[in-house]
PDB file of C-alpha atoms and ligand atoms in Angstrom:
ATOM      1  CA  MET A  26     -12.649 -14.145  20.455  1.00  0.00           C
ATOM      2  CA  LYS A  27     -10.886 -16.115  17.292  1.00  0.00           C
ATOM      3  CA  THR A  28      -7.843 -13.995  16.366  1.00  0.00           C
ATOM      4  CA  ILE A  29      -5.577 -14.617  13.436  1.00  0.00           C
ATOM      5  CA  VAL A  30      -2.313 -12.938  12.463  1.00  0.00           C
ATOM      6  CA  VAL A  31      -1.993 -13.088   8.535  1.00  0.00           C
ATOM      7  CA  TYR A  32       1.299 -11.767   7.440  1.00  0.00           C
ATOM      8  CA  TYR A  33       3.539 -11.292   4.319  1.00  0.00           C
ATOM      9  CA  THR A  34       7.183 -11.123   4.741  1.00  0.00           C
ATOM     10  CA  PHE A  35       9.948 -10.685   2.207  1.00  0.00           C
ATOM     11  CA  GLY A  36      13.135 -10.238   4.541  1.00  0.00           C
ATOM     12  CA  GLY A  37      11.843 -12.360   7.473  1.00  0.00           C
ATOM     13  CA  SER A  38      11.294  -9.157  10.253  1.00  0.00           C
ATOM     14  CA  THR A  39       7.402  -9.061   9.687  1.00  0.00           C
ATOM     15  CA  LYS A  40       7.489 -13.028  10.195  1.00  0.00           C
ATOM     16  CA  LYS A  41       9.401 -12.383  13.535  1.00  0.00           C
ATOM     17  CA  GLU A  42       6.844 -10.041  14.771  1.00  0.00           C
ATOM     18  CA  ALA A  43       3.829 -12.015  13.583  1.00  0.00           C
ATOM     19  CA  GLU A  44       5.141 -14.795  15.633  1.00  0.00           C
ATOM     20  CA  ARG A  45       5.547 -12.738  18.608  1.00  0.00           C
ATOM     21  CA  ILE A  46       1.925 -11.358  18.465  1.00  0.00           C
ATOM     22  CA  ALA A  47       0.542 -14.519  17.632  1.00  0.00           C
ATOM     23  CA  ALA A  48       2.360 -16.211  20.641  1.00  0.00           C
ATOM     24  CA  GLU A  49       1.523 -13.352  23.150  1.00  0.00           C
ATOM     25  CA  ARG A  50      -2.054 -13.199  21.827  1.00  0.00           C
ATOM     26  CA  GLY A  51      -2.646 -16.956  21.530  1.00  0.00           C
ATOM     27  CA  ALA A  52      -3.587 -16.613  17.874  1.00  0.00           C
ATOM     28  CA  ASP A  53      -3.198 -18.582  14.823  1.00  0.00           C
ATOM     29  CA  LEU A  54      -0.672 -17.493  12.334  1.00  0.00           C
ATOM     30  CA  CYS A  55      -0.948 -17.771   8.462  1.00  0.00           C
ATOM     31  CA  ARG A  56       1.862 -16.460   6.126  1.00  0.00           C
ATOM     32  CA  VAL A  57       0.721 -15.297   2.666  1.00  0.00           C
ATOM     33  CA  LYS A  58       2.977 -15.996   0.066  1.00  0.00           C
ATOM     34  CA  GLU A  59       3.404 -14.584  -3.385  1.00  0.00           C
ATOM     35  CA  ALA A  60       2.368 -16.995  -6.250  1.00  0.00           C
ATOM     36  CA  LYS A  61       5.400 -15.789  -8.227  1.00  0.00           C
ATOM     37  CA  LYS A  62       8.761 -15.981  -6.272  1.00  0.00           C
ATOM     38  CA  ARG A  63      10.455 -12.505  -6.075  1.00  0.00           C
ATOM     39  CA  GLY A  64      13.842 -11.721  -6.010  1.00  0.00           C
ATOM     40  CA  LEU A  65      15.555  -8.675  -4.256  1.00  0.00           C
ATOM     41  CA  ILE A  66      15.862  -6.562  -7.418  1.00  0.00           C
ATOM     42  CA  ALA A  67      12.243  -7.168  -8.274  1.00  0.00           C
ATOM     43  CA  SER A  68      10.910  -6.182  -4.709  1.00  0.00           C
ATOM     44  CA  PHE A  69      12.167  -2.613  -5.832  1.00  0.00           C
ATOM     45  CA  ILE A  70      11.107  -2.914  -9.432  1.00  0.00           C
ATOM     46  CA  PRO A  71       8.491  -3.660  -9.950  1.00  0.00           C
ATOM     47  CA  GLY A  72       7.635  -4.241  -6.218  1.00  0.00           C
ATOM     48  CA  GLY A  73       7.746  -0.616  -5.111  1.00  0.00           C
ATOM     49  CA  LEU A  74       5.712   0.685  -7.955  1.00  0.00           C
ATOM     50  CA  GLN A  75       3.237  -1.845  -7.312  1.00  0.00           C
ATOM     51  CA  ALA A  76       2.988  -0.982  -3.705  1.00  0.00           C
ATOM     52  CA  MET A  77       2.736   2.910  -4.674  1.00  0.00           C
ATOM     53  CA  LYS A  78      -0.233   1.891  -6.918  1.00  0.00           C
ATOM     54  CA  ARG A  79      -1.979  -0.152  -4.514  1.00  0.00           C
ATOM     55  CA  LYS A  80      -1.921  -3.075  -6.736  1.00  0.00           C
ATOM     56  CA  ALA A  81      -2.644  -6.480  -5.701  1.00  0.00           C
ATOM     57  CA  VAL A  82      -0.375  -9.470  -6.905  1.00  0.00           C
ATOM     58  CA  ALA A  83      -1.437 -13.258  -7.354  1.00  0.00           C
ATOM     59  CA  VAL A  84      -0.977 -15.027  -4.006  1.00  0.00           C
ATOM     60  CA  LEU A  85      -0.939 -18.615  -2.873  1.00  0.00           C
ATOM     61  CA  PRO A  86      -4.329 -19.834  -1.509  1.00  0.00           C
ATOM     62  CA  LEU A  87      -4.200 -19.186   2.158  1.00  0.00           C
ATOM     63  CA  ASP A  88      -4.704 -22.454   4.443  1.00  0.00           C
ATOM     64  CA  VAL A  89      -7.247 -21.252   6.399  1.00  0.00           C
ATOM     65  CA  SER A  90     -10.577 -19.308   5.926  1.00  0.00           C
ATOM     66  CA  LEU A  91     -10.382 -15.656   7.029  1.00  0.00           C
ATOM     67  CA  ARG A  92     -14.236 -16.026   7.644  1.00  0.00           C
ATOM     68  CA  ASP A  93     -13.678 -18.293  10.635  1.00  0.00           C
ATOM     69  CA  TYR A  94     -11.992 -15.243  12.654  1.00  0.00           C
ATOM     70  CA  ASP A  95     -13.550 -12.396  14.735  1.00  0.00           C
ATOM     71  CA  ARG A  96     -10.183 -10.381  14.601  1.00  0.00           C
ATOM     72  CA  ILE A  97      -7.961 -10.318  11.842  1.00  0.00           C
ATOM     73  CA  ILE A  98      -4.334  -9.043  12.606  1.00  0.00           C
ATOM     74  CA  ILE A  99      -2.625  -7.978   9.507  1.00  0.00           C
ATOM     75  CA  GLY A 100       1.300  -7.645   9.243  1.00  0.00           C
ATOM     76  CA  CYS A 101       2.919  -6.387   5.854  1.00  0.00           C
ATOM     77  CA  PRO A 102       6.446  -4.593   5.210  1.00  0.00           C
ATOM     78  CA  VAL A 103       6.388  -1.174   3.997  1.00  0.00           C
ATOM     79  CA  TRP A 104       7.796  -0.811   0.272  1.00  0.00           C
ATOM     80  CA  ALA A 105       8.509   2.808  -1.007  1.00  0.00           C
ATOM     81  CA  GLY A 106       6.398   4.247   1.955  1.00  0.00           C
ATOM     82  CA  PHE A 107       3.390   2.151   1.031  1.00  0.00           C
ATOM     83  CA  PRO A 108       2.443  -1.505   2.459  1.00  0.00           C
ATOM     84  CA  ALA A 109       3.830  -4.084   0.128  1.00  0.00           C
ATOM     85  CA  PRO A 110       1.758  -5.512  -2.714  1.00  0.00           C
ATOM     86  CA  ALA A 111       0.835  -8.658  -0.944  1.00  0.00           C
ATOM     87  CA  PHE A 112      -1.391  -6.304   1.502  1.00  0.00           C
ATOM     88  CA  ASN A 113      -3.522  -5.477  -1.514  1.00  0.00           C
ATOM     89  CA  SER A 114      -4.277  -9.037  -2.060  1.00  0.00           C
ATOM     90  CA  VAL A 115      -5.077  -9.818   1.526  1.00  0.00           C
ATOM     91  CA  LEU A 116      -7.593  -6.721   1.341  1.00  0.00           C
ATOM     92  CA  GLU A 117      -9.244  -8.629  -1.400  1.00  0.00           C
ATOM     93  CA  LEU A 118      -9.484 -11.685   0.748  1.00  0.00           C
ATOM     94  CA  LEU A 119     -10.786  -9.644   3.640  1.00  0.00           C
ATOM     95  CA  PRO A 120     -14.557 -10.751   4.582  1.00  0.00           C
ATOM     96  CA  ALA A 121     -16.684  -7.853   5.938  1.00  0.00           C
ATOM     97  CA  GLY A 122     -17.803  -7.361   9.195  1.00  0.00           C
ATOM     98  CA  LYS A 123     -14.475  -8.195  10.892  1.00  0.00           C
ATOM     99  CA  GLU A 124     -12.197  -6.401  13.456  1.00  0.00           C
ATOM    100  CA  VAL A 125      -8.815  -5.708  11.926  1.00  0.00           C
ATOM    101  CA  GLU A 126      -5.469  -4.793  13.375  1.00  0.00           C
ATOM    102  CA  LEU A 127      -2.627  -3.843  11.324  1.00  0.00           C
ATOM    103  CA  PHE A 128       0.968  -3.516  12.014  1.00  0.00           C
ATOM    104  CA  LEU A 129       3.371  -2.341   9.112  1.00  0.00           C
ATOM    105  CA  CYS A 130       7.395  -3.225   9.627  1.00  0.00           C
ATOM    106  CA  SER A 131       9.635  -1.012   8.069  1.00  0.00           C
ATOM    107  CA  GLY A 132      13.296   0.259   8.312  1.00  0.00           C
ATOM    108  CA  SER A 133      12.304   3.644   9.306  1.00  0.00           C
ATOM    109  CA  GLY A 134       9.174   2.907  11.413  1.00  0.00           C
ATOM    110  CA  ASP A 135       7.240   5.404   9.362  1.00  0.00           C
ATOM    111  CA  SER A 136       4.376   4.727   6.946  1.00  0.00           C
ATOM    112  CA  SER A 137       2.864   8.142   7.402  1.00  0.00           C
ATOM    113  CA  LYS A 138       2.983   8.832   3.861  1.00  0.00           C
ATOM    114  CA  SER A 139       0.503   6.335   3.241  1.00  0.00           C
ATOM    115  CA  ALA A 140      -1.300   5.602   6.580  1.00  0.00           C
ATOM    116  CA  GLU A 141      -4.747   7.410   6.098  1.00  0.00           C
ATOM    117  CA  GLU A 142      -5.305   5.922   2.819  1.00  0.00           C
ATOM    118  CA  THR A 143      -4.514   2.481   4.162  1.00  0.00           C
ATOM    119  CA  LYS A 144      -6.860   2.835   6.943  1.00  0.00           C
ATOM    120  CA  THR A 145      -9.815   4.035   4.766  1.00  0.00           C
ATOM    121  CA  LEU A 146      -9.014   0.835   2.039  1.00  0.00           C
ATOM    122  CA  ILE A 147      -9.519  -1.542   5.385  1.00  0.00           C
ATOM    123  CA  GLU A 148     -12.759   0.561   6.476  1.00  0.00           C
ATOM    124  CA  ASN A 149     -13.965   0.448   2.794  1.00  0.00           C
ATOM    125  CA  LYS A 150     -13.965  -3.299   3.085  1.00  0.00           C
ATOM    126  CA  GLY A 151     -16.870  -2.896   5.786  1.00  0.00           C
ATOM    127  CA  CYS A 152     -14.122  -4.016   8.430  1.00  0.00           C
ATOM    128  CA  ARG A 153     -13.384  -1.967  12.023  1.00  0.00           C
ATOM    129  CA  LEU A 154      -9.751  -0.913  12.221  1.00  0.00           C
ATOM    130  CA  VAL A 155      -9.262  -1.129  15.919  1.00  0.00           C
ATOM    131  CA  CYS A 156      -5.405  -0.489  15.726  1.00  0.00           C
ATOM    132  CA  CYS A 157      -2.762   0.619  13.535  1.00  0.00           C
ATOM    133  CA  ARG A 158       1.142   0.703  14.095  1.00  0.00           C
ATOM    134  CA  ASP A 159       4.347   0.838  12.795  1.00  0.00           C
ATOM    135  CA  VAL A 160       7.141  -1.282  13.835  1.00  0.00           C
ATOM    136  CA  ARG A 161      10.619  -0.120  13.343  1.00  0.00           C
ATOM    137  CA  THR A 162      12.778  -3.001  12.678  1.00  0.00           C
ATOM    138  CA  TYR A 163      15.886  -1.024  11.355  1.00  0.00           C
ATOM    139  CA  ALA A 164      16.157  -4.021   8.772  1.00  0.00           C
ATOM    140  CA  ARG A 165      17.894  -3.542   5.328  1.00  0.00           C
ATOM    141  CA  PRO A 166      16.227  -4.640   2.522  1.00  0.00           C
ATOM    142  CA  GLY A 167      17.106  -8.312   2.159  1.00  0.00           C
ATOM    143  CA  LYS A 168      15.296 -11.730   1.212  1.00  0.00           C
ATOM    144  CA  ILE A 169      14.433 -14.323   3.750  1.00  0.00           C
ATOM    145  CA  LYS A 170      16.344 -17.778   3.443  1.00  0.00           C
ATOM    146  CA  GLU A 171      13.692 -20.364   2.687  1.00  0.00           C
TER     147      GLU A 171
HETATM  148  C1  FMN B  20      11.376  -3.022  -2.122  1.00  0.00           C
HETATM  149  C2  FMN B  20      11.673  -2.481  -0.574  1.00  0.00           C
HETATM  150  C3  FMN B  20      11.243  -1.188  -0.305  1.00  0.00           C
HETATM  151  C4  FMN B  20      11.390  -0.600   1.090  1.00  0.00           C
HETATM  152  N1  FMN B  20      10.913   0.534   1.314  1.00  0.00           N
HETATM  153  C5  FMN B  20      10.981   1.246   2.735  1.00  0.00           C
HETATM  154  C6  FMN B  20      10.446   2.530   2.754  1.00  0.00           C
HETATM  155  O1  FMN B  20      10.168   3.236   1.730  1.00  0.00           O
HETATM  156  N2  FMN B  20      10.745   2.649   4.052  1.00  0.00           N
HETATM  157  C7  FMN B  20      11.351   2.114   4.941  1.00  0.00           C
HETATM  158  O2  FMN B  20      11.418   2.440   6.218  1.00  0.00           O
HETATM  159  N3  FMN B  20      11.745   1.015   4.767  1.00  0.00           N
HETATM  160  C8  FMN B  20      11.532   0.433   3.606  1.00  0.00           C
HETATM  161  N4  FMN B  20      12.215  -0.658   3.330  1.00  0.00           N
HETATM  162  C9  FMN B  20      12.525  -1.780   4.187  1.00  0.00           C
HETATM  163  C10 FMN B  20      11.845  -2.507   4.771  1.00  0.00           C
HETATM  164  O3  FMN B  20      10.492  -1.909   4.875  1.00  0.00           O
HETATM  165  C11 FMN B  20      12.082  -3.274   6.151  1.00  0.00           C
HETATM  166  O4  FMN B  20      13.296  -3.949   6.004  1.00  0.00           O
HETATM  167  C12 FMN B  20      11.190  -4.390   6.573  1.00  0.00           C
HETATM  168  O5  FMN B  20      11.333  -4.513   8.016  1.00  0.00           O
HETATM  169  C13 FMN B  20      11.132  -5.576   5.962  1.00  0.00           C
HETATM  170  O6  FMN B  20      10.313  -6.599   6.300  1.00  0.00           O
HETATM  171  P1  FMN B  20      10.401  -8.010   6.094  1.00  0.00           P
HETATM  172  O7  FMN B  20      11.718  -8.234   6.718  1.00  0.00           O
HETATM  173  O8  FMN B  20       9.219  -8.640   6.757  1.00  0.00           O
HETATM  174  O9  FMN B  20      10.206  -8.276   4.495  1.00  0.00           O
HETATM  175  C14 FMN B  20      12.042  -1.601   2.061  1.00  0.00           C
HETATM  176  C15 FMN B  20      12.423  -2.767   1.529  1.00  0.00           C
HETATM  177  C16 FMN B  20      12.285  -3.289   0.488  1.00  0.00           C
HETATM  178  C17 FMN B  20      12.496  -4.656  -0.112  1.00  0.00           C
END
């Protein structure tokens, strides 16, 4: 089974978890980057609001085709209780018929507020959600050094 971990990170903790999973599973790795650079303040406003409204943001083209994979593991931080906006952009790129795993990184390890709807959004893409888990990072909001 060909597997890829596709993730967005702002502060770096989702990147760390994505790299760990990819190494453990022998999966390819693909980082999603927003087209417009975002600072810390813009992660809260408008970022938190975009997350709550399930808004997609423009992202740079991926250097892989998700069609080439059987299983797609999506990783994303939680903003204001919801997956960060880049998650919605990944959803738009998700081909139907894939097996999907999801991990959501947050300081609290709790995305229960939005979890059911998040699962439905993946299933509405014609994908089978095989696993969905929270990762408690304890990380404070911050921006990764590039
Ligand atoms: C804009 C913003 C909103 C956040 N909202 C929450 C939240 O609602 N609940 C929570 O537990 N953590 C929240 N956090 C903390 C992040 O989810 C946590 O630091 C996560 O590990 C970040 O992942 P990253 O380092 O890959 O960006 C927020 C962080 C940011 C930047």
